[in-house]
Structure formats: C-alpha cells, structure tokens
Short mmCIF file of C-alpha atoms in Angstrom, two decimals:
data_model
loop_
_atom_site.label_atom_id
_atom_site.label_comp_id
_atom_site.label_asym_id
_atom_site.label_seq_id
_atom_site.Cartn_x
_atom_site.Cartn_y
_atom_site.Cartn_z
CA LYS L 170 30.49 -5.81 0.35
CA ASN L 171 26.83 -5.16 1.19
CA GLN L 172 25.17 -8.43 2.12
CA VAL L 173 22.03 -9.73 3.84
CA GLU L 174 22.03 -13.21 5.34
CA GLN L 175 18.97 -14.97 6.70
CA SER L 176 18.56 -17.96 8.95
CA PRO L 177 17.30 -20.56 9.10
CA GLN L 178 17.03 -21.40 5.40
CA SER L 179 13.83 -23.30 6.14
CA LEU L 180 11.67 -23.98 9.17
CA ILE L 181 8.75 -26.30 9.93
CA ILE L 182 6.53 -25.66 12.96
CA LEU L 183 3.12 -26.76 14.16
CA GLU L 184 0.09 -24.53 13.83
CA GLY L 185 -0.36 -22.32 16.87
CA LYS L 186 3.32 -22.23 17.78
CA ASN L 187 5.53 -19.14 17.72
CA CYS L 188 8.72 -18.75 15.69
CA THR L 189 11.51 -16.26 15.10
CA LEU L 190 13.38 -15.65 11.86
CA GLN L 191 16.78 -13.97 11.78
CA CYS L 192 18.42 -11.45 9.46
CA ASN L 193 22.03 -10.24 9.66
CA TYR L 194 23.34 -7.52 7.36
CA THR L 195 26.55 -5.75 6.51
CA VAL L 196 24.96 -2.88 4.55
CA SER L 197 26.49 0.49 5.29
CA PRO L 198 25.48 3.24 5.60
CA PHE L 199 22.13 1.88 6.68
CA SER L 200 18.87 3.50 5.62
CA ASN L 201 16.07 1.09 6.47
CA LEU L 202 15.19 -2.58 6.79
CA ARG L 203 12.06 -4.25 5.41
CA TRP L 204 10.48 -7.65 5.84
CA TYR L 205 8.45 -9.10 2.98
CA LYS L 206 6.19 -12.17 2.88
CA GLN L 207 6.10 -14.11 -0.38
CA ASP L 208 3.43 -16.77 -0.86
CA THR L 209 4.19 -19.52 -3.38
CA GLY L 210 3.55 -18.27 -6.91
CA ARG L 211 2.93 -14.68 -5.78
CA GLY L 212 4.94 -11.50 -5.55
CA PRO L 213 6.40 -10.32 -2.21
CA VAL L 214 4.17 -8.25 0.07
CA SER L 215 5.59 -5.73 2.53
CA LEU L 216 5.10 -6.57 6.24
CA THR L 217 7.17 -3.93 8.04
CA ILE L 218 9.73 -1.22 7.39
CA MET L 219 12.07 0.13 10.08
CA THR L 220 14.50 3.02 10.07
CA PHE L 221 17.65 3.45 12.18
CA SER L 222 15.77 4.96 15.12
CA GLU L 223 13.12 2.23 15.35
CA ASN L 224 13.86 -0.97 17.22
CA THR L 225 10.49 -2.68 17.02
CA LYS L 226 7.44 -2.61 14.78
CA SER L 227 4.34 -4.79 14.74
CA ASN L 228 1.86 -5.76 12.05
CA GLY L 229 -0.80 -7.99 13.60
CA ARG L 230 0.85 -11.24 14.68
CA TYR L 231 4.16 -10.20 13.09
CA THR L 232 6.69 -8.27 15.18
CA ALA L 233 10.00 -7.13 13.72
CA THR L 234 12.95 -5.98 15.81
CA LEU L 235 16.07 -4.12 14.76
CA ASP L 236 19.43 -3.76 16.50
CA ALA L 237 21.35 -1.27 14.38
CA ASP L 238 24.46 -1.64 16.56
CA THR L 239 24.84 -5.38 15.91
CA LYS L 240 23.21 -5.12 12.47
CA GLN L 241 20.64 -7.75 13.25
CA SER L 242 16.91 -8.00 12.78
CA SER L 243 14.36 -10.62 13.68
CA LEU L 244 10.79 -11.35 12.66
CA HIS L 245 8.66 -12.99 15.33
CA ILE L 246 5.41 -14.70 14.38
CA THR L 247 2.95 -15.33 17.19
CA ALA L 248 0.32 -18.09 17.21
CA SER L 249 1.15 -19.27 13.70
CA GLN L 250 -1.60 -20.09 11.21
CA LEU L 251 -1.56 -22.28 8.10
CA SER L 252 -1.70 -19.10 5.99
CA ASP L 253 1.67 -18.05 7.41
CA SER L 254 3.33 -20.72 5.25
CA ALA L 255 5.47 -18.65 2.89
CA SER L 256 8.97 -17.32 2.32
CA TYR L 257 9.99 -14.36 4.46
CA ILE L 258 12.57 -12.06 2.93
CA CYS L 259 14.67 -9.42 4.67
CA VAL L 260 15.65 -6.39 2.56
CA VAL L 261 18.10 -3.66 3.60
CA SER L 262 18.40 -0.27 1.93
CA ALA L 263 21.75 1.49 1.67
CA MET L 264 21.60 5.24 2.35
CA SER L 265 24.35 6.01 -0.16
CA ASN L 266 22.35 5.01 -3.23
CA TYR L 267 19.09 3.60 -1.76
CA GLN L 268 19.93 0.30 -3.40
CA LEU L 269 17.92 -2.58 -1.93
CA ILE L 270 19.95 -5.60 -0.82
CA TRP L 271 17.75 -8.70 -0.73
CA GLY L 272 18.27 -11.75 1.45
CA ALA L 273 17.59 -15.26 0.11
CA GLY L 274 14.62 -15.69 2.43
CA THR L 275 13.47 -18.22 5.03
CA LYS L 276 10.93 -20.76 3.84
CA LEU L 277 8.40 -21.31 6.64
CA ILE L 278 6.01 -24.27 6.63
CA ILE L 279 3.17 -24.46 9.14
CA LYS L 280 1.81 -27.96 9.72
CA PRO L 281 -1.66 -28.66 11.17
CA GLU Q 289 -6.64 0.25 -5.72
CA ALA Q 290 -5.64 -2.05 -8.58
CA GLY Q 291 -2.34 -3.83 -8.08
CA VAL Q 292 0.62 -4.30 -10.41
CA ALA Q 293 -0.47 -6.33 -13.44
CA GLN Q 294 1.89 -8.65 -15.28
CA SER Q 295 1.46 -10.89 -18.29
CA PRO Q 296 1.80 -13.60 -19.25
CA ARG Q 297 1.78 -15.64 -16.03
CA TYR Q 298 3.68 -18.50 -17.58
CA LYS Q 299 5.88 -18.84 -20.65
CA ILE Q 300 7.74 -21.82 -22.04
CA ILE Q 301 10.22 -21.33 -24.88
CA GLU Q 302 13.23 -23.07 -26.34
CA LYS Q 303 16.73 -21.70 -25.87
CA ARG Q 304 17.79 -19.10 -28.39
CA GLN Q 305 14.18 -17.95 -28.87
CA SER Q 306 13.01 -14.50 -27.81
CA VAL Q 307 10.39 -13.59 -25.22
CA ALA Q 308 8.75 -10.43 -23.89
CA PHE Q 309 7.02 -9.65 -20.62
CA TRP Q 310 4.62 -6.82 -19.92
CA CYS Q 311 3.97 -4.83 -16.74
CA ASN Q 312 1.35 -2.25 -15.84
CA PRO Q 313 2.25 -0.53 -12.55
CA ILE Q 314 -0.08 1.01 -9.99
CA SER Q 315 -1.48 4.28 -11.29
CA GLY Q 316 0.65 7.24 -10.24
CA HIS Q 317 3.71 5.21 -9.23
CA ALA Q 318 6.72 6.89 -10.80
CA THR Q 319 9.24 4.16 -10.03
CA LEU Q 320 9.12 0.78 -11.76
CA TYR Q 321 11.40 -2.19 -11.18
CA TRP Q 322 12.08 -5.47 -12.95
CA TYR Q 323 13.49 -8.34 -10.88
CA GLN Q 324 14.69 -11.83 -11.69
CA GLN Q 325 14.00 -14.44 -9.01
CA ILE Q 326 15.62 -17.84 -9.35
CA LEU Q 327 14.06 -20.66 -7.33
CA GLY Q 328 15.21 -20.57 -3.70
CA GLN Q 329 16.76 -17.11 -3.97
CA GLY Q 330 15.70 -13.56 -3.26
CA PRO Q 331 14.80 -11.22 -6.13
CA LYS Q 332 17.69 -9.70 -8.09
CA LEU Q 333 17.16 -6.21 -9.50
CA LEU Q 334 17.56 -6.07 -13.28
CA ILE Q 335 16.50 -2.51 -14.00
CA GLN Q 336 14.86 0.45 -12.24
CA PHE Q 337 12.99 3.25 -14.01
CA GLN Q 338 12.04 6.65 -12.65
CA ASN Q 339 9.21 7.75 -14.93
CA ASN Q 340 10.63 6.77 -18.34
CA GLY Q 341 14.30 7.23 -17.44
CA VAL Q 342 16.66 4.46 -16.33
CA VAL Q 343 17.99 4.87 -12.76
CA ASP Q 344 19.89 1.58 -12.38
CA ASP Q 345 20.54 -1.16 -14.93
CA SER Q 346 23.90 -2.29 -13.59
CA GLN Q 347 22.81 -5.93 -13.27
CA LEU Q 348 20.96 -6.18 -16.58
CA PRO Q 349 22.73 -8.51 -19.07
CA LYS Q 350 22.58 -5.98 -21.85
CA ASP Q 351 23.79 -8.35 -24.53
CA ARG Q 352 20.48 -10.22 -24.34
CA PHE Q 353 18.09 -8.30 -22.07
CA SER Q 354 16.38 -5.01 -22.87
CA ALA Q 355 13.63 -3.02 -21.21
CA GLU Q 356 11.67 0.08 -21.97
CA ARG Q 357 9.03 2.17 -20.27
CA LEU Q 358 7.24 4.22 -22.84
CA LYS Q 359 5.43 7.34 -21.60
CA GLY Q 360 6.48 6.49 -18.04
CA VAL Q 361 3.66 4.02 -17.47
CA ASP Q 362 3.69 0.44 -18.87
CA SER Q 363 6.94 -1.41 -19.32
CA THR Q 364 8.20 -4.37 -21.31
CA LEU Q 365 11.19 -6.61 -20.63
CA LYS Q 366 12.65 -8.62 -23.50
CA ILE Q 367 15.12 -11.47 -23.66
CA GLN Q 368 16.76 -12.25 -27.00
CA PRO Q 369 18.16 -14.88 -27.34
CA ALA Q 370 17.16 -16.83 -24.24
CA LYS Q 371 19.58 -19.14 -22.43
CA LEU Q 372 18.83 -22.04 -20.10
CA GLU Q 373 20.00 -20.02 -17.09
CA ASP Q 374 17.28 -17.43 -17.77
CA SER Q 375 14.69 -19.83 -16.35
CA ALA Q 376 13.24 -17.86 -13.43
CA VAL Q 377 10.31 -15.79 -12.27
CA TYR Q 378 10.38 -12.21 -13.57
CA LEU Q 379 8.77 -9.81 -11.11
CA CYS Q 380 7.65 -6.27 -11.77
CA ALA Q 381 7.21 -3.81 -8.92
CA SER Q 382 6.25 -0.16 -8.60
CA SER Q 383 6.52 2.41 -5.84
CA LEU Q 384 5.69 6.00 -4.95
CA GLY Q 385 8.48 8.01 -3.37
CA ASP Q 386 10.20 6.04 -0.59
CA GLN Q 387 7.15 3.87 0.13
CA PRO Q 388 7.51 0.05 -0.02
CA GLN Q 389 7.37 -1.54 -3.43
CA HIS Q 390 4.19 -3.23 -4.63
CA PHE Q 391 4.83 -6.38 -6.63
CA GLY Q 392 2.95 -8.16 -9.36
CA ASP Q 393 2.66 -11.96 -9.25
CA GLY Q 394 5.38 -12.39 -11.85
CA THR Q 395 5.92 -14.32 -15.06
CA ARG Q 396 7.35 -17.82 -14.65
CA LEU Q 397 9.72 -18.47 -17.56
CA SER Q 398 10.90 -21.96 -18.45
CA ILE Q 399 13.61 -22.47 -21.07
CA LEU Q 400 13.76 -25.90 -22.73
#
C-alpha cells in the first residue's frame, strides 16, 4: 500500500536554531517528492519538488534531500525564523497514475 | 498572478443541512482539485477535474458529495445532507501540466 509517514509529529525549537524534518515513503513506482508549507488557516504552498535523479534541492533557508534507494527524504531549515512556524507536509507522486500520496505533516513551532 | 479563490471562508451548518463551496482556479490551469483536510491530517483528495471532465473521484462519498466544473473553469462542491464527520477544511487547488498545485485558503466547515 502506498504510504507516506512523517516524523516528528510536532517540533518546538528556538528562533535561530536549525531543524530537520523526516519523510519515509513506500510509494512505488516513484515519480517525484514534494514538500509543502502550510501556515495556520491557509492553503499549502510548494517549497520544493524532486525527481528520482535529484538528491538535493534548496529554496532559500530550506534544503530538501532525497534518497530514492532507502525511500527517505528530509527537509532541513537553517537559522529558523518565527515565520517558519507552520505544518510541513511531504507529498509523493506515484508514476503509475500520478496520484499524490500526502503525509500527515509535521507541525513546527518556533519560539522567540 | 491572482491565486486560487475560494468562498465562503467559513460556514457553520446543522447536520442534515446542505452546503456548497465555490472555487475559481488560476486562469489557464486545466486541472482542478478538491481536498478535504481534517484537523491534524494531510489533505485527502476528493475529486480531480481535467478541464470539465472527472479524472479521479474514487474517494468522493458520492451518496452525499457532488462536484461540477462547468465550462472547465469555476467549480462547486456540494454536501447534502451533511454529517458531523464532514467538519473539516475544504481546499481547492489548480495546476498547469505537471507543475505543483496552487491552493486556495480553503473553506472551514463546522457541523453542529
């Protein structure tokens, strides 16, 4: 069964610190993996998208990595800011039908 | 570029009543999606349109939910009759080709 699991479920860090969010998937055959940021009360916004051949992609202070062999991805946030407080959702696309499999997200809280 | 517009932002109804949501996608985006997002979970796809044709409605509870996309632009999602478990945020998204989806800010539905 195609699944996407994220950890931790929630995370609290101090402003200025770095953090890493994890995503494990069992989707096969794999097409691409996306990370979305969802602020409270807003729709998700795309941060990065990676295909099989890409193992790292950056978007400002956000860096996503992909290990297609172990079916793992991570999202690293550098020098966190209060505005980074949000839910971060990992989404994997299956090549067979391009269906998007959504994770439950990691709720990140940045404290001053 | 204008984003995906959704209305209303909030809706409170009693169980067994009916409700309708409206979505106006980004101009030129052929693909339109409706998602249901329950608190603490990732979005769950209800229905996907390509222009005005349905691509995937496998997770749409067809006994109570219906959706249409007239003329391949705006779309409406209806629930009739509503149940308590329908309390959620209903997100609309649109995309062009295989580009990431752009989301609206959703309609928060509360069933009393």
